[in-house]
CSV table of C-alpha atoms in Angstrom, one decimal:
chain,number,residue,atom,x,y,z
A,1,UNK,CA,-28.3,30.8,11.0
A,2,UNK,CA,-24.6,32.2,12.5
A,3,UNK,CA,-22.3,32.0,9.8
A,4,UNK,CA,-18.3,33.2,11.0
A,5,UNK,CA,-18.2,37.0,10.4
A,6,UNK,CA,-16.3,37.9,7.2
A,7,UNK,CA,-15.3,41.2,5.5
A,8,UNK,CA,-14.4,41.4,1.4
A,9,UNK,CA,-12.7,39.6,-1.3
A,10,UNK,CA,-8.8,39.1,-2.0
A,11,UNK,CA,-7.0,40.5,-5.0
A,12,UNK,CA,-6.7,37.3,-6.4
A,13,UNK,CA,-3.2,38.6,-6.7
A,14,UNK,CA,0.7,38.6,-8.5
A,15,UNK,CA,1.8,38.6,-4.2
A,16,UNK,CA,4.1,36.0,-2.8
A,17,UNK,CA,2.2,35.5,-0.1
A,18,UNK,CA,0.0,38.1,1.2
A,19,UNK,CA,-3.4,38.6,3.7
A,20,UNK,CA,-6.3,38.6,1.5
A,21,UNK,CA,-7.8,41.3,1.5
A,22,UNK,CA,-10.8,43.5,-0.8
A,23,UNK,CA,-10.3,46.9,-2.2
A,24,UNK,CA,-13.8,48.2,-3.4
A,25,UNK,CA,-14.9,51.6,-4.4
A,26,UNK,CA,-17.9,54.0,-3.3
A,27,UNK,CA,-19.6,53.2,-6.6
A,28,UNK,CA,-19.9,49.4,-5.9
A,29,UNK,CA,-17.8,46.1,-6.9
A,30,UNK,CA,-15.1,44.8,-6.2
A,31,UNK,CA,-11.1,45.9,-7.8
A,32,UNK,CA,-9.1,43.0,-8.7
A,33,UNK,CA,-5.8,44.4,-8.7
A,34,UNK,CA,-2.7,43.6,-10.4
A,35,UNK,CA,-0.1,43.9,-7.1
A,36,UNK,CA,-0.9,44.6,-3.3
A,37,UNK,CA,0.9,47.5,-3.6
A,38,UNK,CA,-1.8,48.6,-6.9
A,39,UNK,CA,-4.0,51.3,-4.8
A,40,UNK,CA,-4.0,54.3,-6.2
A,41,UNK,CA,-7.5,54.1,-7.6
A,42,UNK,CA,-8.8,56.9,-6.0
A,43,UNK,CA,-12.3,55.6,-5.5
A,44,UNK,CA,-10.9,53.0,-3.5
A,45,UNK,CA,-11.9,53.5,0.1
A,46,UNK,CA,-11.4,50.3,2.5
A,47,UNK,CA,-9.1,47.3,2.6
A,48,UNK,CA,-10.4,45.1,4.8
A,49,UNK,CA,-9.2,41.3,5.3
A,50,UNK,CA,-12.0,38.5,5.0
A,51,UNK,CA,-11.7,34.4,6.1
A,52,UNK,CA,-14.4,31.6,5.3
A,53,UNK,CA,-17.1,31.7,2.9
A,54,UNK,CA,-15.9,35.0,0.5
A,55,UNK,CA,-14.6,33.3,-2.8
A,56,UNK,CA,-16.0,29.8,-2.1
A,57,UNK,CA,-18.8,28.1,-0.2
A,58,UNK,CA,-16.6,26.8,2.9
A,59,UNK,CA,-19.0,26.8,6.1
A,60,UNK,CA,-21.7,26.8,4.2
A,61,UNK,CA,-23.2,25.6,1.0
A,62,UNK,CA,-25.0,29.0,0.5
A,63,UNK,CA,-23.0,32.3,1.4
A,64,UNK,CA,-24.2,35.2,1.7
A,65,UNK,CA,-25.4,38.1,-1.0
A,66,UNK,CA,-25.3,41.1,1.0
A,67,UNK,CA,-23.2,42.7,-1.2
A,68,UNK,CA,-21.0,46.2,-0.3
A,69,UNK,CA,-22.2,48.2,-2.9
A,70,UNK,CA,-25.9,47.6,-1.7
A,71,UNK,CA,-27.0,51.1,-0.6
A,72,UNK,CA,-27.8,50.2,3.2
A,73,UNK,CA,-24.0,49.3,3.2
A,74,UNK,CA,-22.7,52.4,1.2
A,75,UNK,CA,-25.2,54.6,3.7
A,76,UNK,CA,-25.2,54.1,7.2
A,77,UNK,CA,-28.5,56.3,7.3
A,78,UNK,CA,-30.3,53.6,5.7
A,79,UNK,CA,-31.8,50.6,7.6
A,80,UNK,CA,-30.9,47.7,6.7
A,81,UNK,CA,-33.5,44.9,5.0
A,82,UNK,CA,-34.3,42.4,6.5
A,83,UNK,CA,-33.5,40.1,4.2
A,84,UNK,CA,-30.1,41.3,4.8
A,85,UNK,CA,-30.0,41.6,9.2
A,86,UNK,CA,-27.5,39.8,10.6
A,87,UNK,CA,-25.7,38.8,7.1
A,88,UNK,CA,-22.4,39.3,6.5
A,89,UNK,CA,-21.2,42.2,4.1
A,90,UNK,CA,-19.7,40.7,0.9
A,91,UNK,CA,-18.2,42.4,-2.3
A,92,UNK,CA,-18.2,39.8,-4.8
A,93,UNK,CA,-21.4,38.8,-7.0
A,94,UNK,CA,-22.1,35.7,-8.8
A,95,UNK,CA,-20.2,32.9,-6.5
A,96,UNK,CA,-23.6,31.5,-5.1
A,97,UNK,CA,-24.6,31.0,-8.9
A,98,UNK,CA,-21.2,29.8,-9.9
A,99,UNK,CA,-20.5,27.1,-7.3
A,100,UNK,CA,-24.2,25.7,-7.8
A,101,UNK,CA,-23.3,25.4,-11.5
A,102,UNK,CA,-20.5,24.2,-10.1
A,103,UNK,CA,-22.5,21.0,-8.3
A,104,UNK,CA,-24.9,20.9,-11.2
A,105,UNK,CA,-21.9,19.5,-13.6
A,106,UNK,CA,-21.1,16.8,-11.3
A,107,UNK,CA,-24.6,15.1,-10.6
A,108,UNK,CA,-25.2,16.1,-14.2
A,109,UNK,CA,-21.9,14.1,-14.8
A,110,UNK,CA,-22.9,10.9,-13.4
A,111,UNK,CA,-26.3,11.2,-13.9
A,112,UNK,CA,-28.4,8.0,-11.5
A,113,UNK,CA,-24.8,7.8,-9.1
A,114,UNK,CA,-25.1,12.0,-8.9
A,115,UNK,CA,-26.3,12.0,-5.6
A,116,UNK,CA,-22.9,11.0,-4.3
A,117,UNK,CA,-21.5,14.6,-5.6
A,118,UNK,CA,-23.9,15.9,-2.3
A,119,UNK,CA,-23.0,13.9,-0.1
A,120,UNK,CA,-19.4,14.4,-0.9
A,121,UNK,CA,-19.9,18.3,-0.6
A,122,UNK,CA,-21.6,17.8,3.0
A,123,UNK,CA,-18.6,15.6,4.2
A,124,UNK,CA,-16.0,18.5,2.9
A,125,UNK,CA,-18.5,21.5,4.5
A,126,UNK,CA,-19.0,19.0,7.9
A,127,UNK,CA,-14.8,18.2,7.4
A,128,UNK,CA,-14.1,22.2,7.2
A,129,UNK,CA,-16.4,22.9,10.2
A,130,UNK,CA,-15.5,20.4,12.6
A,131,UNK,CA,-11.6,20.0,12.4
A,132,UNK,CA,-10.1,23.4,12.5
A,133,UNK,CA,-11.2,23.9,15.9
A,134,UNK,CA,-10.6,20.3,17.0
A,135,UNK,CA,-6.8,20.1,16.0
A,136,UNK,CA,-4.0,20.4,17.9
A,137,UNK,CA,-1.4,23.1,15.5
A,138,UNK,CA,2.0,22.9,15.9
A,139,UNK,CA,2.5,26.7,14.3
A,140,UNK,CA,1.4,29.7,15.0
A,141,UNK,CA,0.2,30.8,11.3
A,142,UNK,CA,-0.3,27.4,9.9
A,143,UNK,CA,1.8,27.9,7.1
A,144,UNK,CA,4.8,28.8,5.2
A,145,UNK,CA,6.1,29.4,1.7
A,146,UNK,CA,10.0,28.5,1.1
A,147,UNK,CA,12.1,27.1,-1.9
A,148,UNK,CA,12.4,23.5,-2.5
A,149,UNK,CA,15.5,22.3,-0.9
A,150,UNK,CA,18.1,21.6,-3.2
A,151,UNK,CA,18.4,18.0,-2.8
A,152,UNK,CA,14.6,17.7,-2.9
A,153,UNK,CA,14.4,19.9,-5.9
A,154,UNK,CA,17.3,17.6,-7.6
A,155,UNK,CA,15.2,14.4,-7.2
A,156,UNK,CA,12.0,15.7,-8.5
A,157,UNK,CA,13.0,18.3,-11.2
A,158,UNK,CA,14.8,15.4,-13.7
A,159,UNK,CA,12.1,13.0,-12.9
A,160,UNK,CA,9.3,15.4,-14.0
A,161,UNK,CA,11.3,16.8,-17.4
A,162,UNK,CA,11.9,12.6,-18.0
A,163,UNK,CA,8.1,11.8,-17.7
A,164,UNK,CA,6.3,15.0,-17.8
A,165,UNK,CA,4.7,13.4,-21.2
A,166,UNK,CA,3.7,10.4,-20.0
A,167,UNK,CA,1.0,11.2,-17.7
A,168,UNK,CA,-2.2,9.8,-17.4
A,169,UNK,CA,-5.7,10.7,-16.5
A,170,UNK,CA,-6.0,10.5,-12.8
A,171,UNK,CA,-9.1,8.5,-11.1
A,172,UNK,CA,-11.8,10.8,-8.9
A,173,UNK,CA,-13.8,8.4,-8.4
A,174,UNK,CA,-18.0,8.9,-9.0
A,175,UNK,CA,-19.2,12.2,-7.0
A,176,UNK,CA,-15.9,13.1,-5.7
A,177,UNK,CA,-16.2,17.4,-5.8
A,178,UNK,CA,-12.5,18.1,-4.3
A,179,UNK,CA,-11.8,19.1,-8.1
A,180,UNK,CA,-14.0,20.0,-11.1
A,181,UNK,CA,-12.4,17.1,-12.9
A,182,UNK,CA,-16.1,16.3,-14.7
A,183,UNK,CA,-14.6,20.0,-16.6
A,184,UNK,CA,-11.2,19.9,-16.5
A,185,UNK,CA,-9.8,16.3,-16.2
A,186,UNK,CA,-6.4,16.3,-14.3
A,187,UNK,CA,-3.6,14.1,-14.7
A,188,UNK,CA,-0.8,12.1,-13.1
A,189,UNK,CA,2.9,11.1,-13.2
A,190,UNK,CA,3.8,8.3,-10.6
A,191,UNK,CA,6.9,8.8,-8.3
A,192,UNK,CA,6.3,5.2,-7.4
A,193,UNK,CA,6.1,3.8,-10.9
A,194,UNK,CA,9.0,1.6,-11.8
A,195,UNK,CA,8.6,1.6,-15.4
A,196,UNK,CA,9.0,5.6,-15.9
A,197,UNK,CA,12.6,6.5,-16.3
A,198,UNK,CA,14.0,6.8,-12.0
A,199,UNK,CA,11.1,6.1,-10.9
A,200,UNK,CA,10.5,3.6,-8.2
A,201,UNK,CA,9.8,2.6,-4.2
A,202,UNK,CA,13.7,4.2,-4.0
A,203,UNK,CA,13.0,7.3,-5.7
A,204,UNK,CA,10.0,7.9,-3.2
A,205,UNK,CA,11.6,6.8,-0.8
A,206,UNK,CA,14.5,9.5,-1.5
A,207,UNK,CA,11.9,12.0,-1.5
A,208,UNK,CA,10.0,11.5,1.6
A,209,UNK,CA,13.5,11.4,3.1
A,210,UNK,CA,15.0,14.6,2.1
A,211,UNK,CA,11.2,15.9,3.1
A,212,UNK,CA,11.1,14.7,6.8
A,213,UNK,CA,13.2,17.1,7.9
A,214,UNK,CA,12.1,20.8,6.5
A,215,UNK,CA,8.6,19.8,7.8
A,216,UNK,CA,9.5,18.3,11.0
A,217,UNK,CA,12.1,21.3,11.7
A,218,UNK,CA,9.1,23.6,11.1
A,219,UNK,CA,6.8,21.8,12.8
A,220,UNK,CA,8.9,21.1,15.5
A,221,UNK,CA,7.0,17.0,15.7
A,222,UNK,CA,9.0,13.9,15.1
A,223,UNK,CA,6.7,12.9,12.3
A,224,UNK,CA,6.2,9.4,10.5
A,225,UNK,CA,5.7,8.9,6.7
A,226,UNK,CA,1.6,9.1,5.9
A,227,UNK,CA,1.2,9.8,1.9
A,228,UNK,CA,3.3,11.0,-1.0
A,229,UNK,CA,1.2,12.0,-4.0
A,230,UNK,CA,2.4,11.7,-7.0
A,231,UNK,CA,2.4,14.7,-9.6
A,232,UNK,CA,-1.0,16.1,-10.4
A,233,UNK,CA,-0.8,17.9,-13.5
A,234,UNK,CA,-4.4,20.2,-13.6
A,235,UNK,CA,-5.3,22.0,-16.5
A,236,UNK,CA,-6.8,25.3,-17.9
A,237,UNK,CA,-10.8,25.8,-15.9
A,238,UNK,CA,-9.8,23.7,-13.1
A,239,UNK,CA,-10.8,24.1,-9.6
A,240,UNK,CA,-9.6,22.9,-6.1
A,241,UNK,CA,-12.5,23.2,-3.4
A,242,UNK,CA,-11.5,24.4,-0.4
A,243,UNK,CA,-11.0,21.6,2.2
A,244,UNK,CA,-8.9,20.3,4.8
A,245,UNK,CA,-7.1,16.5,4.6
A,246,UNK,CA,-9.1,13.7,5.8
A,247,UNK,CA,-6.9,12.9,8.7
A,248,UNK,CA,-4.1,11.7,9.3
A,249,UNK,CA,-3.1,13.9,6.7
A,250,UNK,CA,-1.5,16.6,9.1
A,251,UNK,CA,1.9,17.9,8.5
A,252,UNK,CA,2.5,18.8,4.9
A,253,UNK,CA,3.8,20.4,1.9
A,254,UNK,CA,2.6,21.3,-1.9
A,255,UNK,CA,5.5,21.7,-4.0
A,256,UNK,CA,5.2,23.7,-7.8
A,257,UNK,CA,7.1,21.5,-10.3
A,258,UNK,CA,6.4,23.4,-13.4
A,259,UNK,CA,3.6,25.8,-14.9
A,260,UNK,CA,2.5,27.2,-18.2
A,261,UNK,CA,0.0,30.3,-16.4
A,262,UNK,CA,-1.8,33.2,-18.7
A,263,UNK,CA,-2.0,34.7,-14.5
A,264,UNK,CA,-0.9,33.6,-11.2
A,265,UNK,CA,-3.3,30.5,-9.4
A,266,UNK,CA,-2.8,31.5,-6.0
A,267,UNK,CA,-3.5,28.7,-3.7
A,268,UNK,CA,-6.0,30.1,-1.2
A,269,UNK,CA,-5.1,29.5,2.7
A,270,UNK,CA,-7.4,30.1,5.5
A,271,UNK,CA,-4.7,31.2,8.6
A,272,UNK,CA,-4.7,29.9,12.1
A,273,UNK,CA,-5.8,33.2,12.7
A,274,UNK,CA,-8.9,33.2,10.6
A,275,UNK,CA,-7.7,35.7,7.8
A,276,UNK,CA,-7.4,34.2,3.8
A,277,UNK,CA,-4.0,34.8,2.4
A,278,UNK,CA,-3.3,34.0,-1.1
A,279,UNK,CA,0.5,32.1,-2.1
A,280,UNK,CA,1.0,32.9,-5.1
A,281,UNK,CA,3.6,29.8,-6.4
A,282,UNK,CA,6.3,29.6,-8.6
A,283,UNK,CA,8.4,26.1,-10.1
A,284,UNK,CA,10.6,25.6,-7.3
A,285,UNK,CA,8.5,27.1,-4.1
A,286,UNK,CA,7.3,24.8,-1.2
A,287,UNK,CA,4.0,25.6,0.9
A,288,UNK,CA,4.9,24.0,4.3
A,289,UNK,CA,1.0,23.9,5.5
A,290,UNK,CA,-1.1,21.9,9.0
A,291,UNK,CA,-3.2,20.2,6.3
A,292,UNK,CA,-5.8,18.8,8.8
A,293,UNK,CA,-6.7,22.4,10.0
A,294,UNK,CA,-5.6,24.9,7.6
A,295,UNK,CA,-8.3,25.2,5.0
A,296,UNK,CA,-6.9,25.4,1.4
A,297,UNK,CA,-8.3,25.5,-2.5
A,298,UNK,CA,-7.5,27.4,-5.7
A,299,UNK,CA,-11.3,28.6,-5.7
A,300,UNK,CA,-11.4,30.2,-9.1
A,301,UNK,CA,-10.7,28.6,-13.1
A,302,UNK,CA,-6.7,27.8,-13.6
A,303,UNK,CA,-6.4,30.2,-16.8
A,304,UNK,CA,-3.5,29.0,-18.6
A,305,UNK,CA,-2.1,26.0,-20.1
A,306,UNK,CA,-1.4,23.6,-16.7
A,307,UNK,CA,0.6,23.3,-13.6
A,308,UNK,CA,2.2,20.4,-11.8
A,309,UNK,CA,2.5,19.5,-8.4
A,310,UNK,CA,3.3,17.3,-5.4
A,311,UNK,CA,1.9,16.7,-2.2
A,312,UNK,CA,3.7,15.2,0.7
A,313,UNK,CA,2.3,14.4,4.2
A,314,UNK,CA,3.7,13.1,7.3
A,315,UNK,CA,1.0,12.2,10.7
A,316,UNK,CA,2.5,13.3,14.0
A,317,UNK,CA,4.1,10.6,16.1
A,318,UNK,CA,3.4,12.8,19.0
A,319,UNK,CA,7.0,13.5,20.3
A,320,UNK,CA,7.8,17.0,20.0
A,321,UNK,CA,11.7,17.3,19.1
A,322,UNK,CA,13.9,17.2,22.0
A,323,UNK,CA,16.7,19.7,20.4
A,324,UNK,CA,14.0,22.6,21.5
A,325,UNK,CA,13.9,21.9,24.9
A,326,UNK,CA,17.5,22.7,25.4
A,327,UNK,CA,16.7,26.9,24.7
A,328,UNK,CA,17.1,28.8,27.8
A,329,UNK,CA,16.5,32.1,26.8
A,330,UNK,CA,13.3,33.4,26.0
A,331,UNK,CA,14.1,36.5,24.1
A,332,UNK,CA,16.7,34.9,22.0
A,333,UNK,CA,13.3,32.6,20.7
A,334,UNK,CA,11.5,33.1,17.7
A,335,UNK,CA,7.7,33.4,17.5
A,336,UNK,CA,8.0,29.9,16.8
A,337,UNK,CA,9.9,28.4,18.9
A,338,UNK,CA,8.2,30.1,21.6
A,339,UNK,CA,4.9,28.5,20.6
A,340,UNK,CA,6.6,25.2,20.2
A,341,UNK,CA,8.0,25.9,23.8
A,342,UNK,CA,4.9,26.6,25.4
A,343,UNK,CA,3.0,23.5,23.1
A,344,UNK,CA,5.8,20.9,24.7
A,345,UNK,CA,4.8,22.0,28.1
A,346,UNK,CA,1.2,21.5,27.7
A,347,UNK,CA,-0.2,19.3,24.8
A,348,UNK,CA,2.1,18.3,22.8
A,349,UNK,CA,3.6,14.9,23.1
A,350,UNK,CA,2.9,10.8,23.4
A,351,UNK,CA,2.1,11.2,27.2
A,352,UNK,CA,-0.7,13.1,26.7
A,353,UNK,CA,-2.5,10.7,24.1
A,354,UNK,CA,-5.9,10.1,25.6
A,355,UNK,CA,-7.3,6.7,25.4
A,356,UNK,CA,-6.1,5.8,22.2
A,357,UNK,CA,-6.9,9.6,20.7
A,358,UNK,CA,-4.2,10.7,18.2
A,359,UNK,CA,-2.2,13.8,19.4
A,360,UNK,CA,-3.5,15.7,17.3
A,361,UNK,CA,-6.9,15.6,18.1
A,362,UNK,CA,-7.8,18.3,21.3
A,363,UNK,CA,-9.7,16.2,24.0
A,364,UNK,CA,-13.4,16.6,24.7
A,365,UNK,CA,-13.5,18.6,20.7
A,366,UNK,CA,-16.3,17.1,17.7
A,367,UNK,CA,-13.2,15.1,16.1
A,368,UNK,CA,-12.9,13.3,19.0
A,369,UNK,CA,-16.4,12.1,18.9
A,370,UNK,CA,-16.4,11.6,15.1
A,371,UNK,CA,-12.9,9.3,15.2
A,372,UNK,CA,-14.4,7.8,18.3
A,373,UNK,CA,-17.4,6.7,16.1
A,374,UNK,CA,-15.1,5.4,13.1
A,375,UNK,CA,-12.9,3.6,15.5
A,376,UNK,CA,-15.3,2.0,18.0
A,377,UNK,CA,-12.4,-0.6,18.6
A,378,UNK,CA,-9.6,2.3,20.0
A,379,UNK,CA,-8.9,2.5,23.5
A,380,UNK,CA,-5.5,2.5,23.9
A,381,UNK,CA,-3.2,2.6,21.2
A,382,UNK,CA,-0.2,1.0,23.3
A,383,UNK,CA,-2.7,-2.1,24.7
A,384,UNK,CA,-4.2,-2.6,21.2
A,385,UNK,CA,-0.7,-3.3,20.0
A,386,UNK,CA,0.2,-5.2,22.4
A,387,UNK,CA,-2.6,-7.5,22.3
A,388,UNK,CA,-1.8,-7.4,18.6
A,389,UNK,CA,1.6,-8.5,19.4
A,390,UNK,CA,0.8,-11.5,21.5
A,391,UNK,CA,-2.1,-12.7,18.6
A,392,UNK,CA,0.0,-13.5,16.1
A,393,UNK,CA,0.0,-16.9,15.3
A,394,UNK,CA,2.8,-20.2,15.0
A,395,UNK,CA,4.7,-19.0,12.0
A,396,UNK,CA,4.3,-15.2,11.6
A,397,UNK,CA,7.7,-13.3,10.9
A,398,UNK,CA,8.6,-9.8,12.3
A,399,UNK,CA,7.5,-9.0,8.8
A,400,UNK,CA,3.6,-10.5,9.6
A,401,UNK,CA,4.0,-8.4,12.8
A,402,UNK,CA,5.2,-4.6,11.2
A,403,UNK,CA,3.1,-5.3,8.4
A,404,UNK,CA,0.0,-5.7,10.4
A,405,UNK,CA,0.7,-2.8,12.4
A,406,UNK,CA,1.7,-0.7,9.4
A,407,UNK,CA,5.7,0.0,10.5
A,408,UNK,CA,6.8,1.2,7.2
A,409,UNK,CA,10.1,1.4,8.1
A,410,UNK,CA,10.5,-1.0,10.4
A,411,UNK,CA,9.2,-3.2,7.6
A,412,UNK,CA,11.8,-2.3,5.0
A,413,UNK,CA,15.1,-3.0,7.3
A,414,UNK,CA,13.4,-6.0,7.7
A,415,UNK,CA,12.4,-7.4,4.3
A,416,UNK,CA,16.2,-6.2,3.3
A,417,UNK,CA,18.2,-8.7,5.0
A,418,UNK,CA,14.9,-11.0,5.2
A,419,UNK,CA,13.8,-11.2,1.3
A,420,UNK,CA,12.1,-14.3,1.8
A,421,UNK,CA,10.0,-13.4,4.4
A,422,UNK,CA,8.3,-11.3,1.7
A,423,UNK,CA,6.1,-14.1,0.8
A,424,UNK,CA,6.3,-15.8,4.2
A,425,UNK,CA,2.5,-17.8,5.4
A,426,UNK,CA,1.9,-18.4,9.2
A,427,UNK,CA,0.0,-21.5,10.3
A,428,UNK,CA,-2.8,-20.0,8.5
A,429,UNK,CA,-1.3,-19.4,5.0
A,430,UNK,CA,-1.9,-15.4,5.9
A,431,UNK,CA,1.5,-13.3,4.5
A,432,UNK,CA,2.3,-9.9,5.5
A,433,UNK,CA,1.1,-8.7,2.4
A,434,UNK,CA,-2.5,-9.9,4.3
A,435,UNK,CA,-2.0,-8.8,7.5
A,436,UNK,CA,-1.1,-4.9,5.8
A,437,UNK,CA,-4.4,-5.1,3.8
A,438,UNK,CA,-6.7,-6.1,6.6
A,439,UNK,CA,-5.1,-3.5,9.1
A,440,UNK,CA,-5.9,-0.6,5.8
A,441,UNK,CA,-1.5,0.1,5.9
A,442,UNK,CA,-1.0,1.7,2.1
A,443,UNK,CA,2.2,2.6,2.3
A,444,UNK,CA,3.0,-1.2,3.5
A,445,UNK,CA,1.3,-2.8,1.1
A,446,UNK,CA,2.8,-0.7,-1.4
A,447,UNK,CA,6.7,-1.6,-0.1
A,448,UNK,CA,5.5,-5.8,0.1
A,449,UNK,CA,4.0,-4.9,-3.8
A,450,UNK,CA,7.3,-3.3,-4.7
A,451,UNK,CA,9.5,-6.5,-3.0
A,452,UNK,CA,7.7,-9.1,-4.9
A,453,UNK,CA,4.5,-9.7,-2.8
A,454,UNK,CA,1.9,-12.1,-4.4
A,455,UNK,CA,-0.9,-10.1,-4.8
A,456,UNK,CA,-3.5,-13.1,-5.5
A,457,UNK,CA,-1.8,-15.5,-2.7
A,458,UNK,CA,-4.9,-17.3,-0.4
A,459,UNK,CA,-5.4,-18.0,3.2
A,460,UNK,CA,-5.1,-21.5,3.8
A,461,UNK,CA,-8.9,-22.8,4.4
A,462,UNK,CA,-10.8,-20.3,3.2
A,463,UNK,CA,-8.9,-19.5,-0.1
A,464,UNK,CA,-10.0,-15.9,0.2
A,465,UNK,CA,-7.4,-13.6,-1.8
A,466,UNK,CA,-6.0,-9.8,-0.4
A,467,UNK,CA,-8.7,-8.4,-2.4
A,468,UNK,CA,-10.9,-10.5,-1.1
A,469,UNK,CA,-10.1,-9.6,2.8
A,470,UNK,CA,-9.6,-5.9,1.9
A,471,UNK,CA,-13.2,-5.6,0.7
A,472,UNK,CA,-14.4,-7.3,3.5
A,473,UNK,CA,-12.9,-5.3,5.9
A,474,UNK,CA,-12.6,-1.4,4.4
A,475,UNK,CA,-14.9,0.7,3.3
A,476,UNK,CA,-15.3,0.2,-1.2
A,477,UNK,CA,-13.6,3.6,-1.4
A,478,UNK,CA,-10.5,2.9,0.8
A,479,UNK,CA,-7.1,3.3,-1.2
A,480,UNK,CA,-5.9,0.0,-0.3
A,481,UNK,CA,-8.9,-1.3,-2.6
A,482,UNK,CA,-8.4,0.8,-5.4
A,483,UNK,CA,-4.7,0.5,-5.7
A,484,UNK,CA,-5.0,-3.6,-5.6
A,485,UNK,CA,-7.1,-3.8,-8.6
A,486,UNK,CA,-5.4,-1.1,-10.3
A,487,UNK,CA,-2.8,-3.8,-10.3
A,488,UNK,CA,-5.1,-6.0,-11.2
A,489,UNK,CA,-5.4,-8.3,-7.9
A,490,UNK,CA,-8.2,-11.1,-8.7
A,491,UNK,CA,-10.8,-11.0,-5.3
A,492,UNK,CA,-11.6,-14.6,-4.6
A,493,UNK,CA,-13.6,-15.5,-1.5
A,494,UNK,CA,-13.5,-18.8,0.7
A,495,UNK,CA,-14.0,-21.8,-1.1
A,496,UNK,CA,-17.5,-23.2,0.8
């Protein structure tokens, strides 16, 4: 099995953003340093960047045990034993054992359903291999740490202070291995919970608005809302497995809201250059990252009481921001600006969509094959929308159309002026909620519920509820199903 070549382990360090490096001695063993600049140990002989499969299994469930201090790695005159031939050198002992304990802990937790842990891991590893090589990237390195803009921070900090004691347990589902939730349960403060002080749909939309311009400017792309996760609170012992996010989560940000740590708990990212970086975050820090292609995680246990983060995700619309096109002096452009200009002249843009393929998936890539297998009905996006527009029955409103197509902004604008449209029925008795549920558009579903949609309304003839339609249309773990169930929605099927 051929593995991506890597070198050595990071100082798990307290540097703000630095390439993760390995520092080890001729006597063997990794040296974990307090800072990137602390290299006074006389025994240190090398500093080498590393990539995947060092701190946590990423591309392979079984990783190298060809340690840097083994005799054949210390003395080049010693032949490499057959068992280590063509195996990358690694400086960190015990990673495989800790990973095996990690997986076994999940299997034990879920008992008869423990096989789901193995399936989740297989999926994570396959995505980690497939997606990064298949994605259109919009920045040179793939991530950037900044201070959270004041307007955004002034929305988040008061909400957290007012509600941090009202966190509830986060539901991860059976066999989910993205965190070690069977050891350290994460908690959650929902920004859209209207029962919390300052919470609700209004706050969520303000957060969307303030985060949008920052991420759009960084990527050079026009973006649409995708997912704004509430504040997740990690607790002592937590591990976040290294992964890429599921599509269409593409252009994203992590904001550190608060923490109480004994030592830094860095975010490890694999940049577009293939190197690992440790990014330490203080409250008020914001990491922008291309979550569809940048591998990211926190592979070592949290030491301390907690860290609270909020996650914001957008999807590119396939159009570059046109103000960059006005630049004419190449010498005055930054590296990112030159990258965007090149992007705009080649692959970026809605005009380059490939028979319905999203603009951020490269044609003829492994992800295209996977995406088309998952979306067999997608041929041409514009043609499909036209067909859907024409297929609406008598009595349908613009709210029905916007809901079915997931046009959240258009839907919000329409129902703001037409309150009765929220529960309007077409000739089949379908409401905008049922349309959005069948389309799998979670944000549209939430918007309608926030504005008074009846979650238990039934369509004419069939007598089926929105939850029944959701379960007929989507996989059992679809977020629309989970959301409706969290509201206590009824599941009633057709009246036979």
